[in-house]
mmCIF file of C-alpha atoms in Angstrom:
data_model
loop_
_atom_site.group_PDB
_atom_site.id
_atom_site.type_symbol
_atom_site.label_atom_id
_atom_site.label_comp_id
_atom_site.label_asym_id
_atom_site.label_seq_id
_atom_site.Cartn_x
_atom_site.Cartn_y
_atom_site.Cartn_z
ATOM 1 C CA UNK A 1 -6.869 92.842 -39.781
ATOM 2 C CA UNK A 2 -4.493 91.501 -42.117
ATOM 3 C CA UNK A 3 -0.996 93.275 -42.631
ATOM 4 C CA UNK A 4 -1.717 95.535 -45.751
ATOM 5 C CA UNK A 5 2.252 95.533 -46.402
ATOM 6 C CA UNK A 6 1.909 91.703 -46.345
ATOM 7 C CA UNK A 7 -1.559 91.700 -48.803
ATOM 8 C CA UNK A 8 0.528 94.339 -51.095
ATOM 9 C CA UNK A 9 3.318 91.716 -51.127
ATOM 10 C CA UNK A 10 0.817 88.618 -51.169
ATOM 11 C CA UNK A 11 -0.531 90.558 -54.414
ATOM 12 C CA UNK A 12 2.121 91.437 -56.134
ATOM 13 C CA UNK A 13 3.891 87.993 -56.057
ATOM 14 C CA UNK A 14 0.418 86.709 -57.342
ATOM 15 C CA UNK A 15 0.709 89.075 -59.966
ATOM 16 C CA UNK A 16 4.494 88.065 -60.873
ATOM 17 C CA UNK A 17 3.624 84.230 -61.046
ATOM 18 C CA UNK A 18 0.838 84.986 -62.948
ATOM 19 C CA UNK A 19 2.831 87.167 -65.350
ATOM 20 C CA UNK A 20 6.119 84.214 -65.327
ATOM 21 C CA UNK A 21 4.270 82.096 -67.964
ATOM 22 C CA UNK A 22 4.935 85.069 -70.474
ATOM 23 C CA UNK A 23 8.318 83.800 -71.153
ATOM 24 C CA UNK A 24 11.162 82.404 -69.993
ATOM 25 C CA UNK A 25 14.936 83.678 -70.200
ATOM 26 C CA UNK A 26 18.068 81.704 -69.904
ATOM 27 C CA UNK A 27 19.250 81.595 -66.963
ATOM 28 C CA UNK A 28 23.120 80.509 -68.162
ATOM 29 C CA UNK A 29 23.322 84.113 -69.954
ATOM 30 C CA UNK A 30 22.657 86.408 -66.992
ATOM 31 C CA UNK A 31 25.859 87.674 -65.930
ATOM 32 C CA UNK A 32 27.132 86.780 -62.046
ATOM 33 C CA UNK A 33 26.825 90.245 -60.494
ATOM 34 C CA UNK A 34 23.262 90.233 -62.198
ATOM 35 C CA UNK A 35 22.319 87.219 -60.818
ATOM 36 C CA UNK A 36 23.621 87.904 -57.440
ATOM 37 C CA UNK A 37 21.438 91.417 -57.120
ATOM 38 C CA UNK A 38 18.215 89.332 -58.458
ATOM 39 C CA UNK A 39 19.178 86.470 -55.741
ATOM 40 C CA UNK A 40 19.639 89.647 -52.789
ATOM 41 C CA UNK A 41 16.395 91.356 -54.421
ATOM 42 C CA UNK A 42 14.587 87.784 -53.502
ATOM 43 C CA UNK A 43 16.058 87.009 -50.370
ATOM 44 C CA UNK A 44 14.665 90.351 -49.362
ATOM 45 C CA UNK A 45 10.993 89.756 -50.614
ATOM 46 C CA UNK A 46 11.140 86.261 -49.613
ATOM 47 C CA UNK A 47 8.267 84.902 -52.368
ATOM 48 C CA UNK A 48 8.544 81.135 -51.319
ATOM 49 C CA UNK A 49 5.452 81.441 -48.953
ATOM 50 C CA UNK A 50 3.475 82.625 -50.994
ATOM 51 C CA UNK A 51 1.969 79.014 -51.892
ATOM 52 C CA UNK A 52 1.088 78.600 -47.960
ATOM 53 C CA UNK A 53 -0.531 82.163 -48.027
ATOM 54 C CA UNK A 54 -2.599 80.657 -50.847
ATOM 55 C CA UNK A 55 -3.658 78.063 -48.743
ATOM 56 C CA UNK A 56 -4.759 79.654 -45.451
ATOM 57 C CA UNK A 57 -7.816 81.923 -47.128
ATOM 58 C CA UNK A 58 -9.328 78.465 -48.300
ATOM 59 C CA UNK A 59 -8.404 76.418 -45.346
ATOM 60 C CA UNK A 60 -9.428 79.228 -42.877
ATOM 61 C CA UNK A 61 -12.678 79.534 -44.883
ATOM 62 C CA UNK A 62 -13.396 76.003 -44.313
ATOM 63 C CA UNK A 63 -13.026 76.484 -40.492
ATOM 64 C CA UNK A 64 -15.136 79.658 -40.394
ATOM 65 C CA UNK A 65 -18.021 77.724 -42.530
ATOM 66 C CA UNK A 66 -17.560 74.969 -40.393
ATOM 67 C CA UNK A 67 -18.173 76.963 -37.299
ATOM 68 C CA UNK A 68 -20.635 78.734 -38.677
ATOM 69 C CA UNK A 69 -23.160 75.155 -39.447
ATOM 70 C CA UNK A 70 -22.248 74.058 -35.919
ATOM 71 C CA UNK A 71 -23.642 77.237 -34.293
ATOM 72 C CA UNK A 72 -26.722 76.489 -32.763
ATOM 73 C CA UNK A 73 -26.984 73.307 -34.505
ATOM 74 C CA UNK A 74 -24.923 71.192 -31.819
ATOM 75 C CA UNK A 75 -24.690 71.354 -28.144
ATOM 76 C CA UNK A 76 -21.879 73.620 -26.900
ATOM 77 C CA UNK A 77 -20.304 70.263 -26.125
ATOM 78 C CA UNK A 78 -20.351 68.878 -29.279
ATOM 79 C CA UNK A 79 -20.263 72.161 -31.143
ATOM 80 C CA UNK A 80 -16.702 72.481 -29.091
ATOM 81 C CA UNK A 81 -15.414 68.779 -29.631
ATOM 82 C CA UNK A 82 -16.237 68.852 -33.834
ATOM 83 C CA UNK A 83 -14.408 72.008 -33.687
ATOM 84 C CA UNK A 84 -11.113 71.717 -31.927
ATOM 85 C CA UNK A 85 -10.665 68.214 -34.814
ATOM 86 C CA UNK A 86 -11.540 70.509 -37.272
ATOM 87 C CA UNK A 87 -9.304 72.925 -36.372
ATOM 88 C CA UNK A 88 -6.628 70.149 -35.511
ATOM 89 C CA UNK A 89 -7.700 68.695 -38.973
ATOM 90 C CA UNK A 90 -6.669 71.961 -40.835
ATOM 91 C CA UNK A 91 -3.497 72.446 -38.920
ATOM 92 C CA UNK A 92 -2.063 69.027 -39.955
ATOM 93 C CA UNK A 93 -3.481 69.573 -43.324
ATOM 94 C CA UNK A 94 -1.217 72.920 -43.616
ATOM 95 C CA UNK A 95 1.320 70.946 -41.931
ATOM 96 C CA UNK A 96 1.148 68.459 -44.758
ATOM 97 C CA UNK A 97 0.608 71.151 -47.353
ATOM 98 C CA UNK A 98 2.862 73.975 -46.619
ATOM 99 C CA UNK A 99 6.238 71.888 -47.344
ATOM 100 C CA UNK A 100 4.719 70.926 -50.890
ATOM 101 C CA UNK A 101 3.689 74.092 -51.473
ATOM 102 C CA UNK A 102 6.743 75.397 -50.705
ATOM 103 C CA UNK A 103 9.039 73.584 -52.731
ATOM 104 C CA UNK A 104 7.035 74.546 -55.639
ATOM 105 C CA UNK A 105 7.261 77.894 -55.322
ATOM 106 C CA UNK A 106 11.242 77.272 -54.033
ATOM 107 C CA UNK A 107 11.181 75.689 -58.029
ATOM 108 C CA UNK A 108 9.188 78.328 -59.904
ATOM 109 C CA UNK A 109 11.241 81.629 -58.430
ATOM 110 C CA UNK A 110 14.239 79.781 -59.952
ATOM 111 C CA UNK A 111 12.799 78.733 -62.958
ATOM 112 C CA UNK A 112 10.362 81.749 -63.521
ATOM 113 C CA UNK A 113 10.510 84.489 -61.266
ATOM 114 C CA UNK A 114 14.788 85.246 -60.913
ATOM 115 C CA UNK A 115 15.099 84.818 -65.122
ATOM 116 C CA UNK A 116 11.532 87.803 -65.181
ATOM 117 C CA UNK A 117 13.866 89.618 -62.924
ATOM 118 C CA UNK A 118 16.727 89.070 -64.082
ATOM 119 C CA UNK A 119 15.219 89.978 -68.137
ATOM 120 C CA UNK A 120 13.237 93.153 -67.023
ATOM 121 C CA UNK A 121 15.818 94.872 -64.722
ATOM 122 C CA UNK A 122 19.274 96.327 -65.641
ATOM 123 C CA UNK A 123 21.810 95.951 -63.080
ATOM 124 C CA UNK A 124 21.136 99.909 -62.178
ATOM 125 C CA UNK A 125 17.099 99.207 -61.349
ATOM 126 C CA UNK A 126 17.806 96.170 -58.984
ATOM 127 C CA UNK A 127 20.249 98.199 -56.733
ATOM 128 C CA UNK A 128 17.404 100.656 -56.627
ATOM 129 C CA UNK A 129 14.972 98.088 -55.420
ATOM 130 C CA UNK A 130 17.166 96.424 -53.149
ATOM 131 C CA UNK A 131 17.751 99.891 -51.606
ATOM 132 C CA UNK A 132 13.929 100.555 -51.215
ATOM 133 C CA UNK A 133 13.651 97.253 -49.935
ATOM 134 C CA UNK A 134 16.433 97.469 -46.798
ATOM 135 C CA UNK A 135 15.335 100.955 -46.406
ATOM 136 C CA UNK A 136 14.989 101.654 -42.907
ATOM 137 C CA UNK A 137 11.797 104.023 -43.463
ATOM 138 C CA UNK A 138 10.400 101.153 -45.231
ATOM 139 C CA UNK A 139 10.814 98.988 -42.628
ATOM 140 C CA UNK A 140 9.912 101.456 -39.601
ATOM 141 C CA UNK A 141 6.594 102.281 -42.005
ATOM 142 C CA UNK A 142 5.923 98.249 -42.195
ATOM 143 C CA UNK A 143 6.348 98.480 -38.834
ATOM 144 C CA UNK A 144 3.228 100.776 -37.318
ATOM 145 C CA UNK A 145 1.209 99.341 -40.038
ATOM 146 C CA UNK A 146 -0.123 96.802 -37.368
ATOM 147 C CA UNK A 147 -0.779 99.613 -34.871
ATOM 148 C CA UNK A 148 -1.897 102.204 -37.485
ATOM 149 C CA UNK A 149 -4.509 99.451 -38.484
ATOM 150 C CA UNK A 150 -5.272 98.718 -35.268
ATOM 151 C CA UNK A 151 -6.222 102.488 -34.468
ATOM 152 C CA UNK A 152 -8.038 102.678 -37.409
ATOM 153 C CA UNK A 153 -10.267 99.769 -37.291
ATOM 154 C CA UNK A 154 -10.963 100.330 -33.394
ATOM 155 C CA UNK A 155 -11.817 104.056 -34.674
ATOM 156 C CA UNK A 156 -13.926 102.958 -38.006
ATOM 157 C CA UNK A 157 -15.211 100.526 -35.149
ATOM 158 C CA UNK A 158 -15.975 103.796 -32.258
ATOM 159 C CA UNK A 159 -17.302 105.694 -34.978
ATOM 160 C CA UNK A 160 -20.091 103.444 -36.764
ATOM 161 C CA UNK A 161 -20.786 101.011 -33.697
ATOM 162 C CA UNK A 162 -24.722 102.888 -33.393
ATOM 163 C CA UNK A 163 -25.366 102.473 -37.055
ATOM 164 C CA UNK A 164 -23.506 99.105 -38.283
ATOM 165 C CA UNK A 165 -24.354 96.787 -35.161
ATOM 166 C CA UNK A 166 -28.544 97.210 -35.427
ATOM 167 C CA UNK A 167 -27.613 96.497 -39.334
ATOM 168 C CA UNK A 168 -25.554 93.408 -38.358
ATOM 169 C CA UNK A 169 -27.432 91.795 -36.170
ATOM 170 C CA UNK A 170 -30.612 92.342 -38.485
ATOM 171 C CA UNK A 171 -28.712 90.124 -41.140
ATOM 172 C CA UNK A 172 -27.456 87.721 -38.651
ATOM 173 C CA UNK A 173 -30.733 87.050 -38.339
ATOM 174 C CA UNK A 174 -32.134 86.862 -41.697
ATOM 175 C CA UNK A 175 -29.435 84.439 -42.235
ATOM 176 C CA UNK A 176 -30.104 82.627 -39.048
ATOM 177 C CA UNK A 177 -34.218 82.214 -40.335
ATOM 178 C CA UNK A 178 -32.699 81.088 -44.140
ATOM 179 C CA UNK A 179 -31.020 78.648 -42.383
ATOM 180 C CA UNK A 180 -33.661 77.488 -40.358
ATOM 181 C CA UNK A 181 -35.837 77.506 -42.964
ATOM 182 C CA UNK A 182 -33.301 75.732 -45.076
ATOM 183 C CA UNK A 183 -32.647 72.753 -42.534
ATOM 184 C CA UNK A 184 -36.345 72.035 -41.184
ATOM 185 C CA UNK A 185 -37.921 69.358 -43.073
#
């Protein structure tokens, strides 16, 4: 399971990018101690990788679809060779990707996201959110949320096992007949 503290962040910087082509404020007139609480409010939510985020879903998607058209098509064998390239395929692909993507984002939070900040926020309001951000509760919260999920999914998991697996493995199989049906000449 994915770090809900890291899809609430993921989501939220979406949202700001999204919202940056609203309008843009100059930069030259925010004053120094203004601009040094949005720089510290950044630093803290560290947005730049948010462009590499974007590309794992698709990237990991491609994997799991690829994985998925091998089962049972290919020979363990081959099944295992076409998938370590593939997988070695998409790492040097992110490899490739993640710098780009990286300096982009580097470029809008400068151009876009520090001036949103920097327009929205009085001096007052970014203390406040720099002190919610290096709060220590926040941080000891962020960090049980990979063992609170953990508990929770192995519990959802416990609890539903004799009703969701029967349910499961009846669509695996519906899709595994589609595909069949799909593929045989």
């Amino acid at each position: 399971m994915k770090n809900t503290s890291e899809q609430m962040r993921r989501g939220l910087a979406l949202l700001v990018l999204s919202a940056a082509c609203s309008g843009l404020y100059a930069a030259d007139t925010v004053p120094p101690a203004k601009k040094e609480l949005v720089d510290k409010v950044l630093k803290l939510w560290n947005p730049d990788s948010i462009g590499e985020s974007m590309l794992q879903a698709p990237v990991g998607n491609a994997v799991n679809q690829a994985r998925a058209m091998l089962q049972g098509r290919a020979s363990p064998e081959k099944r295992d060779a076409a998938m370590n390239d593939i997988v070695g395929e998409a790492k040097k692909f992110m490899t490739e990707a993640a710098p780009i993507t990286r300096a982009s984002a580097d470029k809008l939070i400068q151009t876009k996201i520090a001036p949103m900040l920097a327009e929205r926020y009085t001096e007052e309001e970014l203390k406040q959110l720099i002190a919610i951000l290096e709060s220590p509760v926040k941080q000891k919260f962020e960090g049980m949320l990979p063992e609170m999920q953990k508990t929770l999914g192995e519990g959802v998991a416990d609890d539903t096992r004799a009703v969701i697996d029967p349910k499961l493995q009846g669509l695996q199989e519906k899709i595994g007949l589609r595909l069949r049906a799909a593929v045989t000449p």
